[in-house]
C-alpha positions as a printed NumPy array, in Angstrom:
array([[ -6.417, -17.441,  21.911],
       [ -3.709, -16.674,  19.313],
       [  0.443, -16.944,  21.057],
       [  2.616, -16.925,  17.994],
       [  3.114, -15.452,  14.95 ],
       [  4.93 , -15.67 ,  11.996],
       [  4.832, -12.797,   9.427],
       [  5.505, -13.958,   6.207],
       [  7.007, -11.52 ,   4.477],
       [ 10.002,  -8.598,   5.58 ],
       [ 11.902,  -5.305,   6.044],
       [  9.202,  -2.334,   7.461],
       [  5.757,  -4.518,   7.362],
       [  6.965,  -7.278,   9.381],
       [  9.061,  -4.499,  11.632],
       [  5.405,  -3.481,  12.122],
       [  3.272,  -6.096,  13.025],
       [  5.471,  -7.342,  15.837],
       [  5.877,  -3.976,  17.002],
       [  1.817,  -4.964,  17.431],
       [  2.506,  -8.495,  18.617],
       [  5.175,  -7.555,  21.41 ],
       [  2.476,  -4.973,  22.84 ],
       [ -0.325,  -8.059,  22.905],
       [  2.105, -10.306,  24.253],
       [  2.023, -12.339,  21.454],
       [  5.437, -14.056,  20.491],
       [  6.621, -13.418,  16.811],
       [  8.774, -15.014,  14.222],
       [ 10.637, -13.55 ,  11.252],
       [ 11.626, -15.536,   8.104],
       [ 13.871, -14.7  ,   5.699],
       [ 16.395, -14.68 ,   3.025],
       [ 19.963, -14.724,   2.715],
       [ 20.181, -11.514,   1.655],
       [ 18.334, -10.425,   4.659],
       [ 20.583, -12.462,   7.23 ],
       [ 21.581, -10.073,   9.227],
       [ 17.646,  -7.662,   8.44 ],
       [ 15.698,  -5.753,  11.252],
       [ 13.614,  -7.612,  10.903],
       [ 14.533, -10.879,  11.858],
       [ 16.865,  -9.726,  14.65 ],
       [ 13.713,  -7.944,  16.464],
       [ 11.514, -11.378,  16.27 ],
       [ 11.253, -14.046,  19.336],
       [ 12.799, -16.308,  16.437],
       [ 13.362, -16.395,  13.056],
       [ 13.386, -19.233,  10.632],
       [ 15.78 , -18.9  ,   6.996],
       [ 14.347, -19.472,   3.908],
       [ 17.741, -21.09 ,   1.86 ],
       [ 18.074, -17.995,  -1.734],
       [ 17.985, -15.028,  -1.597],
       [ 15.27 , -13.947,  -4.743],
       [ 11.666, -14.063,  -2.965],
       [ 10.501, -16.49 ,  -5.881],
       [ 12.7  , -19.124,  -3.708],
       [ 11.777, -17.729,  -0.058],
       [  9.539, -15.12 ,   0.234],
       [  7.022, -16.401,  -2.389],
       [  7.531, -20.672,  -1.493],
       [  4.436, -20.816,   0.364],
       [  5.505, -24.549,   1.543],
       [  8.155, -23.594,   2.796],
       [  6.609, -20.767,   4.851],
       [  4.451, -22.876,   5.876],
       [  6.874, -25.229,   6.965],
       [  8.351, -22.809,   9.107],
       [  5.463, -22.001,  11.33 ],
       [  4.561, -25.489,  12.284],
       [  8.717, -26.203,  12.987],
       [  8.966, -22.557,  14.482],
       [  5.567, -23.113,  16.762],
       [  3.568, -20.471,  15.719],
       [  0.055, -21.162,  15.765],
       [ -1.348, -17.775,  13.132],
       [  0.315, -16.523,   9.685],
       [  0.041, -12.927,   9.476],
       [  1.095, -11.905,   5.36 ],
       [  1.53 ,  -8.218,   4.922],
       [  1.67 ,  -7.172,   2.718],
       [  3.289,  -7.865,  -0.746],
       [  4.405, -11.055,  -1.975],
       [  1.181, -13.889,  -0.578],
       [ -0.333, -11.311,   1.337],
       [ -3.558, -11.713,  -2.101],
       [ -2.471, -15.34 ,  -2.333],
       [ -5.74 , -17.313,  -2.181],
       [ -3.981, -20.581,  -2.26 ],
       [ -1.327, -20.272,   0.251],
       [ -4.243, -18.638,   2.706],
       [ -5.923, -22.137,   2.063],
       [ -2.57 , -24.175,   2.614],
       [ -1.991, -22.103,   6.331],
       [ -5.715, -22.933,   7.209],
       [ -5.196, -26.392,   5.787],
       [ -1.886, -26.904,   8.029],
       [ -4.406, -26.215,  11.2  ],
       [ -2.925, -22.453,  11.583],
       [ -5.04 , -19.228,  11.993],
       [ -4.858, -17.174,   8.399],
       [ -4.86 , -13.023,  10.118],
       [ -6.337, -12.309,   6.524],
       [ -9.899, -12.534,   4.987],
       [-11.213, -15.938,   3.823],
       [ -9.319, -17.502,   0.49 ],
       [-12.082, -17.575,  -1.805],
       [-12.88 , -13.951,  -0.757],
       [ -9.19 , -13.165,  -2.058],
       [ -9.544, -15.352,  -4.467],
       [-13.331, -12.986,  -5.516],
       [-10.766,  -9.145,  -5.942],
       [ -8.624, -10.944,  -7.37 ],
       [ -8.667, -10.398, -10.35 ],
       [-10.256,  -6.983, -11.338],
       [-12.159,  -7.446, -13.95 ],
       [-14.355, -10.183, -11.483],
       [-14.437,  -7.35 ,  -9.091],
       [-15.786,  -4.698, -11.316],
       [-18.236,  -7.383, -12.402],
       [-19.578,  -8.174,  -8.448],
       [-19.893,  -4.533,  -7.948],
       [-22.288,  -4.641, -11.155],
       [-19.84 ,  -2.431, -13.332],
       [-17.927,  -4.006, -17.056],
       [-14.924,  -3.36 , -18.548],
       [-15.189,  -1.554, -21.935],
       [-15.88 ,  -3.958, -24.568],
       [-14.72 ,  -2.709, -28.229],
       [-12.55 ,   0.399, -28.283],
       [-13.782,   3.105, -30.645],
       [-12.154,   6.349, -30.657],
       [-14.878,   7.966, -28.366],
       [-13.83 ,   6.251, -25.437],
       [ -9.715,   7.427, -25.899],
       [ -7.975,   7.292, -23.351],
       [ -8.577,   4.421, -22.035],
       [ -6.37 ,   2.534, -19.83 ],
       [ -4.909,  -1.13 , -20.225],
       [ -4.111,  -3.074, -16.767],
       [ -3.692,  -6.271, -15.446],
       [ -6.335,  -8.591, -14.415],
       [ -4.447,  -9.364, -12.022],
       [ -1.478,  -8.174,  -9.402],
       [ -0.706,  -4.286,  -8.886],
       [  1.406,  -2.084,  -8.666],
       [  1.691,  -0.573, -11.973],
       [  2.564,  -3.716, -13.687],
       [  0.978,  -4.705, -17.173],
       [ -0.564,  -0.846, -16.838],
       [ -0.265,   1.479, -20.254],
       [ -2.496,   4.501, -21.36 ],
       [ -3.383,   4.648, -24.863],
       [ -4.205,   7.566, -26.679],
       [ -4.763,   6.718, -29.865],
       [ -6.421,   4.017, -31.909],
       [ -3.56 ,   2.585, -33.819],
       [ -1.267,   1.696, -30.207],
       [ -4.115,  -0.216, -28.81 ],
       [ -3.025,  -4.188, -29.953],
       [  0.876,  -2.743, -29.045],
       [ -0.317,  -2.425, -25.548],
       [ -2.963,  -5.147, -24.865],
       [  0.432,  -7.586, -26.344],
       [  2.631,  -5.672, -24.146],
       [  0.424,  -4.954, -20.993],
       [  0.235,  -9.154, -21.462],
       [  3.685, -10.178, -22.078],
       [  4.443,  -8.235, -18.755],
       [  1.672,  -9.281, -16.649],
       [  2.093, -12.776, -17.142],
       [  6.128, -12.797, -16.175],
       [  4.716, -10.668, -12.575],
       [  1.735, -12.275, -12.106],
       [  1.624, -15.857, -13.546],
       [ -1.662, -14.808, -15.458],
       [ -1.669, -12.187, -18.321],
       [ -5.181, -11.491, -18.753],
       [ -5.771,  -8.028, -18.889],
       [ -8.905,  -5.685, -19.768],
       [ -9.686,  -2.284, -20.913],
       [-11.103,   0.302, -18.846],
       [-11.61 ,   4.753, -19.434],
       [ -8.766,   6.305, -18.28 ],
       [-10.026,   9.252, -15.871],
       [ -7.353,  11.876, -16.958],
       [ -6.43 ,  13.965, -14.559],
       [ -8.595,  12.662, -11.484],
       [ -7.311,  12.06 ,  -7.727],
       [ -6.979,   8.516,  -6.062],
       [ -8.775,   8.056,  -3.272],
       [ -9.515,   5.06 ,  -0.639],
       [-11.54 ,   4.061,   1.386],
       [-10.028,   1.644,   4.482],
       [-12.91 ,  -0.741,   5.681],
       [-12.429,  -2.66 ,   8.709],
       [-14.625,  -6.499,   8.645],
       [-15.272,  -9.036,  11.716],
       [-17.175, -12.377,  11.686],
       [-20.703, -10.847,  13.029],
       [-21.698,  -9.003,   9.884],
       [-20.088,  -5.736,  10.792],
       [-18.26 ,  -3.723,   8.007],
       [-16.704,  -0.333,   9.014],
       [-15.711,   2.312,   6.485],
       [-12.729,   4.388,   8.399],
       [-12.771,   7.834,   5.97 ],
       [-10.913,   8.093,   2.583],
       [ -7.408,   8.632,   1.728],
       [ -5.835,  10.319,  -0.544],
       [ -3.014,   8.468,  -2.416],
       [ -2.533,  10.65 ,  -5.906],
       [  0.894,  11.492,  -5.73 ],
       [  2.433,   8.702,  -7.916],
       [  5.453,   7.937,  -9.348],
       [  4.923,   4.614, -11.973],
       [  1.391,   4.034, -10.386],
       [  3.374,   3.572,  -6.948],
       [  1.975,   5.451,  -3.899],
       [  4.776,   8.246,  -2.91 ],
       [  2.339,  10.513,  -0.855],
       [ -1.001,   9.572,   1.117],
       [ -2.933,  11.67 ,   4.009],
       [ -6.412,  11.447,   5.998],
       [ -8.706,  12.214,   4.932],
       [ -8.841,  12.947,   1.448],
       [ -8.787,  16.852,   1.151],
       [-12.005,  18.989,  -0.119],
       [-14.833,  15.925,  -0.77 ],
       [-18.16 ,  16.758,  -0.286],
       [-19.782,  14.849,   2.154],
       [-21.895,  13.484,  -0.415],
       [-19.425,  11.496,  -2.155],
       [-17.819,  10.741,   0.306],
       [-20.404,   9.061,   1.976],
       [-20.729,   7.615,  -1.658],
       [-17.219,   6.45 ,  -1.594],
       [-18.076,   4.884,   2.087],
       [-21.631,   2.602,   0.592],
       [-19.794,   1.387,  -2.671],
       [-16.555,   0.072,  -0.24 ],
       [-19.018,  -1.507,   2.379],
       [-20.869,  -3.329,  -0.652],
       [-17.886,  -4.477,  -2.266],
       [-17.487,  -5.619,   0.96 ],
       [-20.324,  -7.416,   2.225],
       [-20.69 ,  -8.859,  -1.721],
       [-17.833, -11.444,  -1.138],
       [-17.859, -11.987,   3.072],
       [-15.322, -10.276,   3.484],
       [-13.543, -10.221,   7.206],
       [-10.211,  -8.05 ,   8.691],
       [ -8.47 ,  -5.383,   6.801],
       [ -8.805,  -3.923,   3.396],
       [ -8.73 ,  -1.477,   0.878],
       [-11.292,  -0.45 ,  -1.801],
       [-10.123,   2.423,  -3.805],
       [-11.321,   5.038,  -7.16 ],
       [-10.689,   7.199,  -9.342],
       [-12.207,  10.876,  -8.003],
       [-12.194,  13.518, -10.376],
       [-15.12 ,  16.047,  -9.733],
       [-17.688,  14.429,  -8.139],
       [-17.673,  11.131,  -9.769],
       [-16.079,   8.364,  -8.502],
       [-14.868,   5.101, -10.56 ],
       [-14.295,   2.326,  -9.135],
       [-10.742,   1.056,  -9.436],
       [-10.181,  -2.63 ,  -7.7  ],
       [-10.636,  -4.407,  -3.751],
       [ -7.034,  -4.944,  -1.86 ],
       [ -7.448,  -7.687,  -0.014],
       [ -4.649,  -7.283,   2.379],
       [ -3.4  ,  -4.265,   4.743],
       [ -2.156,  -1.285,   2.679],
       [  1.152,   0.573,   3.207],
       [ -0.842,   3.891,   4.128],
       [ -2.766,   2.421,   7.148],
       [ -0.543,   4.26 ,   9.373],
       [ -2.44 ,   7.757,   8.451],
       [ -5.624,   6.281,   9.01 ],
       [ -5.145,   4.463,  12.551],
       [ -3.421,   7.83 ,  13.481],
       [ -7.224,  10.133,  12.464],
       [ -9.181,   7.073,  14.047],
       [ -6.49 ,   6.135,  17.353],
       [ -7.049,   2.392,  16.159],
       [ -4.275,  -0.234,  15.639],
       [ -5.462,  -2.29 ,  12.468],
       [ -3.08 ,  -5.035,  13.464],
       [ -4.061,  -5.448,  17.21 ],
       [ -7.84 ,  -4.923,  15.243],
       [ -7.332,  -7.71 ,  12.052],
       [ -5.553, -10.008,  15.181],
       [ -9.036, -10.03 ,  17.805],
       [-11.302, -10.375,  14.556],
       [ -9.103, -13.614,  13.55 ],
       [ -9.588, -14.892,  16.656],
       [-13.733, -14.245,  16.734],
       [-13.747, -10.989,  18.778],
       [-17.17 ,  -8.39 ,  17.891],
       [-16.639,  -4.83 ,  16.593],
       [-18.474,  -2.637,  18.025],
       [-21.359,  -1.178,  15.508],
       [-20.121,   2.096,  15.152],
       [-16.331,   2.895,  14.552],
       [-14.668,   5.279,  16.588],
       [-14.598,   9.342,  15.475],
       [-12.184,  10.55 ,  12.904],
       [-10.023,  13.873,  14.662],
       [ -7.858,  16.137,  12.879],
       [ -5.426,  15.044,   9.657],
       [ -2.438,  12.565,   8.974],
       [ -0.099,  12.448,   6.254],
       [  3.172,   9.726,   5.507],
       [  5.722,  10.276,   3.32 ],
       [  7.356,   7.38 ,   2.009],
       [ 11.313,   6.939,   1.814],
       [ 13.104,   5.875,  -0.658],
       [ 16.6  ,   5.54 ,  -2.038],
       [ 16.315,   6.131,  -4.857],
       [ 16.93 ,   8.75 ,  -7.674],
       [ 13.911,  10.253,  -9.036],
       [ 16.49 ,  12.876, -10.789],
       [ 17.13 ,   9.905, -12.959],
       [ 14.469,   8.21 , -13.691],
       [ 13.766,   7.124,  -9.831],
       [ 16.99 ,   4.426,  -9.96 ],
       [ 17.938,   3.034,  -7.431],
       [ 20.561,   2.6  ,  -4.729],
       [ 22.403,   0.344,  -2.835],
       [ 25.093,   1.177,   0.03 ],
       [ 25.515,   0.865,   3.837],
       [ 23.143,   3.104,   5.897],
       [ 25.484,   4.842,   7.644],
       [ 23.247,   6.546,  10.008],
       [ 19.004,   7.509,   9.917],
       [ 16.885,   9.217,  12.621],
       [ 14.493,  11.648,  12.36 ],
       [ 13.034,  13.846,  14.935],
       [ 10.836,  13.194,  17.713],
       [  7.1  ,  13.428,  17.389],
       [  7.423,  11.493,  13.912],
       [  6.362,   8.021,  13.721],
       [  9.008,   6.13 ,  12.238],
       [  7.909,   2.509,  10.375],
       [ 10.857,   1.048,   9.598],
       [ 13.152,  -1.774,   8.193],
       [ 16.559,  -0.343,   9.107],
       [ 18.598,   1.443,  11.129],
       [ 22.439,   2.519,  11.454],
       [ 24.931,   0.118,   9.533],
       [ 22.698,  -2.033,   7.776],
       [ 23.716,  -2.779,   3.645],
       [ 20.192,  -1.73 ,   1.396],
       [ 21.265,  -4.59 ,  -0.983],
       [ 19.482,  -5.086,  -4.924],
       [ 16.884,  -8.363,  -4.273],
       [ 14.378,  -5.85 ,  -2.859],
       [ 12.005,  -2.591,  -3.676],
       [ 14.213,   0.323,  -2.639],
       [ 11.847,   2.291,   0.696],
       [ 13.398,   2.596,   3.55 ],
       [ 11.014,   3.977,   5.669],
       [  7.456,   5.497,   5.912],
       [  7.239,   9.087,   8.279],
       [  3.875,   9.751,   9.434],
       [  2.779,  12.732,  10.716],
       [ -0.795,  14.057,  12.655],
       [ -2.443,  17.413,  13.773],
       [ -5.146,  19.219,  13.855],
       [ -5.72 ,  20.993,  10.497],
       [ -4.065,  19.656,   7.445],
       [ -1.913,  22.522,   6.887],
       [ -0.052,  21.433,  10.569],
       [ -0.051,  17.751,   9.131],
       [  2.173,  19.092,   5.905],
       [  4.097,  21.225,   7.714],
       [  4.937,  18.891,  10.471],
       [  6.208,  15.916,   7.627],
       [  8.51 ,  18.724,   5.811],
       [  9.979,  19.818,   8.704],
       [ 10.864,  16.754,   9.961],
       [ 11.867,  14.725,   6.703],
       [ 14.518,  18.194,   5.983],
       [ 15.866,  18.041,   9.593],
       [ 16.418,  14.246,   9.237],
       [ 20.07 ,  12.635,   9.245],
       [ 20.614,  10.681,   5.824],
       [ 24.303,   9.228,   5.743],
       [ 24.373,   6.975,   2.859],
       [ 23.212,   6.253,  -0.511],
       [ 20.752,   9.281,  -1.782],
       [ 17.201,   9.352,  -1.853],
       [ 13.742,  10.711,  -2.34 ],
       [ 14.237,  12.459,   0.858],
       [ 14.623,  15.868,  -1.15 ],
       [ 11.886,  15.089,  -2.997],
       [  9.317,  14.596,  -0.549],
       [ 10.103,  18.124,   1.118],
       [  9.234,  19.646,  -2.208],
       [  6.46 ,  17.876,  -2.29 ],
       [  4.707,  17.968,   0.762],
       [  5.371,  22.234,   0.11 ],
       [  3.972,  22.523,  -3.227],
       [  1.343,  25.175,  -3.827],
       [ -0.806,  22.217,  -5.746],
       [ -0.076,  20.027,  -3.345],
       [ -1.01 ,  22.515,  -0.171],
       [ -4.225,  23.362,  -1.865],
       [ -5.752,  20.078,  -2.756],
       [ -5.124,  20.259,  -6.468],
       [ -3.18 ,  17.205,  -7.004],
       [ -3.655,  14.381,  -8.841],
       [ -1.924,  11.643, -10.48 ],
       [ -0.557,  13.947, -13.055],
       [  1.621,  15.697, -10.268],
       [  4.519,  13.649, -11.208],
       [  4.028,  14.02 , -14.775],
       [  4.162,  18.034, -14.713],
       [  6.541,  18.478, -11.823],
       [  9.054,  16.541, -11.528],
       [ 11.829,  18.411, -13.486],
       [ 11.208,  21.389, -11.639],
       [ 11.301,  19.335,  -7.941],
       [ 14.397,  17.181,  -8.744],
       [ 16.406,  20.484, -10.186],
       [ 19.292,  21.638,  -7.863],
       [ 19.283,  24.199,  -5.924],
       [ 19.934,  28.008,  -7.011],
       [ 23.123,  28.22 ,  -4.651]])
């Protein structure tokens, strides 16, 4: 039985895992960099271990230091959160080799899905070979990593070589792996994903769908569950492909299988072998705590044969300290006051008086609402964001409110090009 968990991460996800651990009576251990010495996740944990340095490469990316911290603090398990080391098979092995419980999929499954080219092969798919004019537009992607790094859209054949070289350089810098591949680019597609949960006894759940089409720089901004206006046949097909991907690598724990959907066709993108930022909308719809389920799976418990029934609709917005009107520029400073109305789930790594620095992602929080219908969930979230108290650096709050009320979004006609089309009007000053 797990008694003490170290979270190998920071900020919002560390606080979120700690919350579930506290409810289950599990002791919590944080790690923190010098830049995070006063961060909320380091303050709310039962114990906190300093990782000397400020940059991620010196701290949160140092698997050796994190394993030492777990052993020194008396933790018996490690939860990777998301990002940083969450999809690093060598780190998972180091945790297991140290005699600790790894709250995640087997290292072999992480390796199998870490390369997008290998993942496509496991799914019986293949990237494009030699590209011709008839294949355009195409998308150049990094085989490792994500978050839009190493990704280029190519619409003219003469631009392909430069895009390949640029993507290789960025991928090598970001992920230590310069491998890239080319696949068809789906114009006006929707980004749809399936949450999976698998135990060590062969049971695999497909927990509905999520739509994550509203993105900036290939990074998600607003997510919802279930994905609206999918036919039952397409939904069943997405579930079947997601379960097939999990079984192909003997997956255990929580993971996400991602697709681009155009019309009634779904194109497999990748499998993320970790908990996703947007997991709360699935939790709200299914009445589950996915972190608690991760812990139970890690302890060897068996899932019921069928998942719980989905109810209602949930939507999540990511609140960033950034200026969308000026190329999404990150903002820094003191967050003097931060409060949201009752009735809204708030996942955050910040509180009143905290400093927003330059070292890490500028996401302040996630706000999540759940209601019987999609329209009610959208209205509830837009209203909560509008009434939230935010005293400090500029944020994307106004953009989120306008996006949630935009006719293209409220009628579920959005796609991944939403902000390419509407950013100027969504960020324009109000007439008054």
